[in-house]
XYZ file of C-alpha atoms in Angstrom:
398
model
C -69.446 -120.814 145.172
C -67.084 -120.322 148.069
C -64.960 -117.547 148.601
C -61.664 -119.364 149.329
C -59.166 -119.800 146.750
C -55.871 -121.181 146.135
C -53.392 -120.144 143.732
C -52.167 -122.972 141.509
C -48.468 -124.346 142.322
C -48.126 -125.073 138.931
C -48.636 -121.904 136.849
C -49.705 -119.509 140.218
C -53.681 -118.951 138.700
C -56.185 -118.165 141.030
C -58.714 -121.061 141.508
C -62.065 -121.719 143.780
C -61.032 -123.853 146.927
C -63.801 -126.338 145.803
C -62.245 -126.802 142.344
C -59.866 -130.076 141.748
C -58.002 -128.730 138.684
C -56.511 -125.633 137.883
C -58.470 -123.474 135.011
C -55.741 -122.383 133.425
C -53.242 -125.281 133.149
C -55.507 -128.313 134.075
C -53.326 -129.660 137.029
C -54.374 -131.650 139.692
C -55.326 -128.806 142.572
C -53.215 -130.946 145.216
C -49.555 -129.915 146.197
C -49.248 -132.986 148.669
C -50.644 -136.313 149.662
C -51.355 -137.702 153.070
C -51.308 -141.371 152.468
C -53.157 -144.210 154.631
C -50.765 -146.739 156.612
C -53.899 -148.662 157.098
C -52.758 -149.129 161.007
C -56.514 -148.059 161.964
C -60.251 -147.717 160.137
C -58.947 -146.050 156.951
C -58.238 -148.858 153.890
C -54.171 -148.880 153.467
C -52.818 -146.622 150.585
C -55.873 -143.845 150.718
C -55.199 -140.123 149.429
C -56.380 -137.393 150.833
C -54.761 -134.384 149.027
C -53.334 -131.107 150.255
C -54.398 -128.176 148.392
C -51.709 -125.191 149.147
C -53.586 -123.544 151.529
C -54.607 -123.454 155.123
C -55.985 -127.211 155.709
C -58.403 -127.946 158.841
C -58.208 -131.580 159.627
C -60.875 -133.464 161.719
C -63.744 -135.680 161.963
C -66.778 -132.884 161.185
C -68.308 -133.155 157.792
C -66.520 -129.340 157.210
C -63.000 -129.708 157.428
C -61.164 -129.591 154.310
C -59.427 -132.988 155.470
C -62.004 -134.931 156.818
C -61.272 -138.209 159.169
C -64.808 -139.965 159.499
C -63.336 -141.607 162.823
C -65.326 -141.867 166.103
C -61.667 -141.351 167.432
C -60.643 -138.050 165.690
C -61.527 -135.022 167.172
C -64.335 -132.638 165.166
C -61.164 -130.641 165.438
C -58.109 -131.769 165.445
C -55.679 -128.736 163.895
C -54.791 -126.787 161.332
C -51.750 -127.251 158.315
C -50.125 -123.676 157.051
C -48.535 -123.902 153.620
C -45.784 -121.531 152.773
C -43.155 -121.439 149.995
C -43.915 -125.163 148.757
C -44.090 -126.723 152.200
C -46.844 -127.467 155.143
C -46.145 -126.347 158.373
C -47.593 -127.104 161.822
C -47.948 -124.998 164.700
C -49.335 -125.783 168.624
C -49.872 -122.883 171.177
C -50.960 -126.083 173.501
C -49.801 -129.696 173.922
C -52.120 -131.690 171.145
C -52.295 -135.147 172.365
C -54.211 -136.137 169.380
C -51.317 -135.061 166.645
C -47.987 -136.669 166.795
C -44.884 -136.812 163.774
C -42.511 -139.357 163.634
C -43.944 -140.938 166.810
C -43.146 -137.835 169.052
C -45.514 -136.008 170.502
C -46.243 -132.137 169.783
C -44.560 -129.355 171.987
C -46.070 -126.329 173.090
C -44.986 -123.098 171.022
C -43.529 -125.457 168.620
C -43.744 -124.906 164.532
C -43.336 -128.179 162.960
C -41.886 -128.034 159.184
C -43.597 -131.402 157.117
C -40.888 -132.742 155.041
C -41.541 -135.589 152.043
C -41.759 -139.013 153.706
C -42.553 -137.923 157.955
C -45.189 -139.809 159.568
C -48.232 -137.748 160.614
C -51.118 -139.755 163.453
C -54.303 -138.052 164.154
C -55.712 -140.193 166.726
C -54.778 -143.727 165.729
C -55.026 -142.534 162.197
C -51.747 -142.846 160.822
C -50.288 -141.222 157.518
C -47.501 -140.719 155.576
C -46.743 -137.241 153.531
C -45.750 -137.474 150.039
C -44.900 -134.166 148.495
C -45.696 -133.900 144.675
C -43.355 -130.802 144.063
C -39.519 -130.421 144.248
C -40.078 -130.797 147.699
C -40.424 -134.678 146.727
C -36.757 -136.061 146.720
C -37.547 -139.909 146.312
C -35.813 -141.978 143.686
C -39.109 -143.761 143.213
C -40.979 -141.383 142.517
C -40.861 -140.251 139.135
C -43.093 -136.852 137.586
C -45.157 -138.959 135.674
C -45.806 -141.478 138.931
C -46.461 -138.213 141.220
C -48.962 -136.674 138.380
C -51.082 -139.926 138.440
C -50.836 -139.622 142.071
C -51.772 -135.982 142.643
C -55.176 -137.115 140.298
C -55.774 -140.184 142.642
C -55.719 -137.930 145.560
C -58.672 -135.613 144.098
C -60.951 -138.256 143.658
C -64.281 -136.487 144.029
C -65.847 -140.420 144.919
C -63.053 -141.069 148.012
C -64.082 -137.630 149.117
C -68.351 -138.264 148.527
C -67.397 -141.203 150.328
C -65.772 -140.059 153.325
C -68.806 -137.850 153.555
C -71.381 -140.420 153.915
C -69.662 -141.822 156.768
C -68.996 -138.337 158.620
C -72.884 -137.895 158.018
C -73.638 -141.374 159.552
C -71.994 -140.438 162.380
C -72.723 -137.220 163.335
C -76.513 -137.833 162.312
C -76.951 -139.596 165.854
C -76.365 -136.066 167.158
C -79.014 -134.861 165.808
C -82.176 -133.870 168.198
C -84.631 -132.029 166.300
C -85.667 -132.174 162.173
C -84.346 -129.032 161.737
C -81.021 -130.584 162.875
C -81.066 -132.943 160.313
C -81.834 -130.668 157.115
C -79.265 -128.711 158.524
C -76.845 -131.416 158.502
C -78.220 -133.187 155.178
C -78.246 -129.360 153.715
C -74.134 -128.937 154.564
C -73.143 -132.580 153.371
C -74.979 -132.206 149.711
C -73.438 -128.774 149.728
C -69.595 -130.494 149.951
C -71.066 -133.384 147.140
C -72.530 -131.144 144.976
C -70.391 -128.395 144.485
C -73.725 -126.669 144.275
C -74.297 -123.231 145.185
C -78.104 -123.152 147.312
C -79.577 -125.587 149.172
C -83.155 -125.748 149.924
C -84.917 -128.232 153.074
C -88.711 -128.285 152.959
C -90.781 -130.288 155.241
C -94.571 -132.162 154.270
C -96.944 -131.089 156.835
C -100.008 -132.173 155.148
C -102.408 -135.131 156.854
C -102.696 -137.873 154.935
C -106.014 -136.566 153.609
C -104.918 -133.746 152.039
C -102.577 -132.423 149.588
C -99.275 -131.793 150.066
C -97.836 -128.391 151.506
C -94.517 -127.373 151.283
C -92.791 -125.540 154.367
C -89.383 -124.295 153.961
C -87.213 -125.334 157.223
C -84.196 -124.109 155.918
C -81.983 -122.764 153.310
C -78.322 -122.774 152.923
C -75.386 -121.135 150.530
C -71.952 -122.668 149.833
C -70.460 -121.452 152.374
C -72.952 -123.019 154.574
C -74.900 -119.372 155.959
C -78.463 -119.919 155.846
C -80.094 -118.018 153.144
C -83.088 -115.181 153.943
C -85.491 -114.399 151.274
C -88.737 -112.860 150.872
C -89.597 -114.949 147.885
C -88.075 -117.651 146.421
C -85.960 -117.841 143.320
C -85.982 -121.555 142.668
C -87.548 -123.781 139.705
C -91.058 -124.584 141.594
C -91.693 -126.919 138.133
C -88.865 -128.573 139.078
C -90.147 -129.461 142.688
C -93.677 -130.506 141.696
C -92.456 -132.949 138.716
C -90.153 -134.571 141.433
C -93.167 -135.267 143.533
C -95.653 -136.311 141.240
C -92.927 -138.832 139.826
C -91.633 -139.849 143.301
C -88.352 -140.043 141.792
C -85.091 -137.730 141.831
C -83.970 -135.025 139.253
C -80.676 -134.271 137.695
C -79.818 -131.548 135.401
C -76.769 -130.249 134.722
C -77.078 -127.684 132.274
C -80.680 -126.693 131.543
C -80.183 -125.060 128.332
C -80.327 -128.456 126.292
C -83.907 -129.143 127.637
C -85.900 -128.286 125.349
C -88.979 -127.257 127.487
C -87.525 -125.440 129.880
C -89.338 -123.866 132.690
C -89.807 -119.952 133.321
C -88.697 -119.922 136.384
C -85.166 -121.573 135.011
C -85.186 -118.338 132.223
C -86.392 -115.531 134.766
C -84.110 -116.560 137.795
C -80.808 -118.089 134.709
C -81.199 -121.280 136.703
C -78.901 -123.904 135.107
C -77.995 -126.868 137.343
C -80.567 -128.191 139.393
C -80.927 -131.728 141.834
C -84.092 -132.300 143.490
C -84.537 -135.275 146.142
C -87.657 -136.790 147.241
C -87.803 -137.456 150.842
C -90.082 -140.506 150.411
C -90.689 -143.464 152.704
C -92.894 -146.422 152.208
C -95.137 -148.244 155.259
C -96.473 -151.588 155.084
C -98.452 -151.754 152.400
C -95.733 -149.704 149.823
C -97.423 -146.514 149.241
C -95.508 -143.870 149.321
C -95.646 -140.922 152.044
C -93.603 -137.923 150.985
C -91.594 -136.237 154.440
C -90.201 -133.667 152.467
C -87.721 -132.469 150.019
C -84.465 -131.229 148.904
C -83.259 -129.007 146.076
C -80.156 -127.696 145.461
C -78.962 -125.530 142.085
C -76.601 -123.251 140.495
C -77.161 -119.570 139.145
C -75.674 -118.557 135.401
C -73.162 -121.302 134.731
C -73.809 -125.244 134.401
C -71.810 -127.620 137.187
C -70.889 -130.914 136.064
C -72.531 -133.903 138.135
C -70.544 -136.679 138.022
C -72.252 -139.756 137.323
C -71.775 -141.957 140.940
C -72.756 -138.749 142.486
C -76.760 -140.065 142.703
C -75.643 -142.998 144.893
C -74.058 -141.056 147.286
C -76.604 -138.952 147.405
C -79.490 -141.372 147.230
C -77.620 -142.728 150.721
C -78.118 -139.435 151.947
C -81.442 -138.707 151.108
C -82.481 -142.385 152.424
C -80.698 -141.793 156.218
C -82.292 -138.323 156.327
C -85.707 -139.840 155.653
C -85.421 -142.437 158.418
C -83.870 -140.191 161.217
C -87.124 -137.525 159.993
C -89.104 -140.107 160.230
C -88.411 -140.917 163.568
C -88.294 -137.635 164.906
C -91.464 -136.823 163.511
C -93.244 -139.989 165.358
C -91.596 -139.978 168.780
C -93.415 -138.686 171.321
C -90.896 -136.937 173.537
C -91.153 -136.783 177.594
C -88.666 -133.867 177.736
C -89.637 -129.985 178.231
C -90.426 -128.292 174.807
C -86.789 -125.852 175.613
C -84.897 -129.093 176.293
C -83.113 -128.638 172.508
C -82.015 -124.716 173.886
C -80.609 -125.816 176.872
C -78.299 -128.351 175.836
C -77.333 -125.697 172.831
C -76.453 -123.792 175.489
C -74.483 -125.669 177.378
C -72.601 -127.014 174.789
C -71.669 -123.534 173.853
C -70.703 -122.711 177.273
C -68.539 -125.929 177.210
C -66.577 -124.510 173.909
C -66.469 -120.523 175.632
C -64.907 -122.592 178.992
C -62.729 -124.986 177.080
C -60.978 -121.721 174.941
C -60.581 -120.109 178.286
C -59.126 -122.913 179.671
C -56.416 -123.386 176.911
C -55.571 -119.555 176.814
C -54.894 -120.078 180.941
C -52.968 -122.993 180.149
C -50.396 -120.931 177.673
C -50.708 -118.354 180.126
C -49.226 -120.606 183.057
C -46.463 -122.446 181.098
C -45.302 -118.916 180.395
C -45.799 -118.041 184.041
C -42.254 -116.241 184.358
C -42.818 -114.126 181.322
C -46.923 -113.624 181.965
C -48.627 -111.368 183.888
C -49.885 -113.202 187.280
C -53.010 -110.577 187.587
C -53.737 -111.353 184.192
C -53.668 -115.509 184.958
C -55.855 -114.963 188.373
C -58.450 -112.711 186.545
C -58.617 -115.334 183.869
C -58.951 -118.138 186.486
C -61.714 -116.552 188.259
C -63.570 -116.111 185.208
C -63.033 -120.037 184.254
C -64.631 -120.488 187.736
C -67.718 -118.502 187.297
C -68.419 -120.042 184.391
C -68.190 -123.820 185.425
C -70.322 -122.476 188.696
C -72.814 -121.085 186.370
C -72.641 -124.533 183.893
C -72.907 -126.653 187.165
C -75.976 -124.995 188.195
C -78.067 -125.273 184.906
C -77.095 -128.896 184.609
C -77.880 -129.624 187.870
C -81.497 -127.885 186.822
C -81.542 -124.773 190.190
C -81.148 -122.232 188.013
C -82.712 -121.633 184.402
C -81.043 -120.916 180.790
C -80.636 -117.228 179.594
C -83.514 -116.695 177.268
C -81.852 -116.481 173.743
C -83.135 -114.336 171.213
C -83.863 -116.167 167.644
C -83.366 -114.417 164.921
């Protein structure tokens, strides 16, 4: 599993980020709520809970509050919890984030009391506090405890998932893109520790082969092994059944595999990445496998919907890349990789100049032209590979 924690603000115990209850006393993991106004996509009266913690908000499938809105930045900023309370702090003007209807200052920390209005884009939420931090009249302990489990629904969050993954699949140029993408978003359903991506490229006249594209731990760093420690039983019956597999503890079956004993395998989900053509046979693209090492994981029982959606929008965006015939250069992916890193590199400098300049009579002026001239080089450079006269920087792969 992950590496983050946060301690419990109940009894103080030391949990996994991913987990929604404390082990020790059994309390809801959230210390807050953001609550939907319903003034924009999200229904009216959604949770999305605050663990107490450092909290990422933004539309990419890996923040810890994720808005699936074509409006919300990938990134939009960052809560701090201290002492029972969220905080909010902007070293530039954030025109996405306002409170209470004002906009954000510059050098500004915001303290989040119960009740304040929060927009992200035109998403707009209120923040209910479920500790003492909570002074409504309304809102009794018992009301706030049913609250707090509302707001870790594992489903609202699977859900908001699938439509992050909808989105940001259109973004996706090659079929590596897309395990990588499917890979991350099982990942965040599952709870799962390894995630496996293996691509079909058999004819139709022969028999299937198995390539690995990519593999993937929790924390979403791909994996690099000599040999593979995964159930390979697992992966054939899944393909000779053309149907899914779901176990969540393997020691109750009673003919368990020896790859499951030799490598203590003991939660396993295995995906088909099947699609039919006209006449309703079955072509296999590829598959997906994801498990757990040494301890069982609970799957819940809606999981296999969400991730049957999943599965079904990764086949058909494979599928397609896999029969287009593309007119673009073979390093066309690299470039725009490229540039879109240089974009992020230019866009950091750019905001570090721009705190630089509002604190022109305590800065250093040197300092502000040195970092200006370096902003210029590098849109000169990014001009020049966009506009195709000069070539990308060969990048090493690893």
């Amino acid at each position: 599993m992950s590496n983050r924690t946060y301690k419990c603000h109940n009894c103080g115990r030391s949990n996994n980020y991913f987990q929604k209850y404390c082990n020790a006393c059994e309390m809801p993991a959230a210390v807050a709520s953001l609550r939907s106004t319903g003034k924009s996509n999200l229904p009216i009266n959604l949770l999305l809970p605050l663990l107490p913690s450092k909290q990422s908000i933004g539309s990419n499938i890996h923040s810890d509050i994720l808005l699936p809105s074509l409006n919300v930045p990938e990134y939009c900023c960052d809560l701090n919890y201290a002492d029972g309370l969220f905080y909010f702090y902007s070293t530039t003007a954030n025109t996405a984030i306002s409170f209470n209807s004002k906009k954000v200052n510059n050098d500004k920390k915001y303290a989040l009391e119960h009740g304040c209005i929060i927009n992200f884009s035109d998403e707009e939420f209120e923040l209910i506090y479920f500790n003492k931090y909570n002074r409504s009249p309304k809102l009794q302990k018992p009301h706030l405890l049913n609250m707090a489990r509302q707001a870790v629904s594992t489903s609202v969050s699977r859900q908001l998932l699938s439509i992050a993954f909808k989105n940001k699949l259109f973004e996706c140029h090659t079929i590596a893109d897309v395990f990588s993408l499917t890979l991350d978003t099982a990942l965040l359903m599952t709870g799962l520790e390894r995630a496996y991506g293996f691509i079909n490229t058999a004819n139709e006249s022969e028999e299937i082969k198995l390539n690995e594209i990519l593999a993937k731990n929790s924390d979403f760093i791909t994996l690099k092994e000599n040999h593979f420690t995964i159930s390979q039983s697992i992966i054939n019956s899944a393909i000779k059944s053309h149907d899914s597999i779901y176990i969540s503890n393997s020691d109750i079956i009673k003919q368990k595999s020896a790859s499951m004993y030799d490598f203590d395998i003991k939660t396993i989900i295995c995906l088909p990445l099947s699609i039919r053509d006209n006449s309703s046979r079955e072509h296999l693209l590829g598959i997906l496998y994801l498990d757990k090492q040494y301890a069982s994981h609970h799957l819940p029982k809606k999981l296999t919907n969400n991730l049957k959606i999943i599965a079904s929008m990764a086949t058909k965006s494979i599928y397609q890349l896999s029969n287009t015939k593309s007119t673009c250069p073979p390093d066309l992916h690299d470039k725009l990789q490229y540039i879109k890193t240089e974009i992020g590199n230019l866009k950091s400098h750019l905001q570090t100049s721009s705190a630089l300049i509002n604190k022109y009579q305590h800065g250093n002026p040197s300092a502000i032209k040195t970092r200006l001239r370096e902003c210029r080089k590098d849109l000169h450079r990014l001009s020049k590979i966009i506009s195709g006269s000069s070539e990308v920087p060969s990048i090493q792969k690893l």
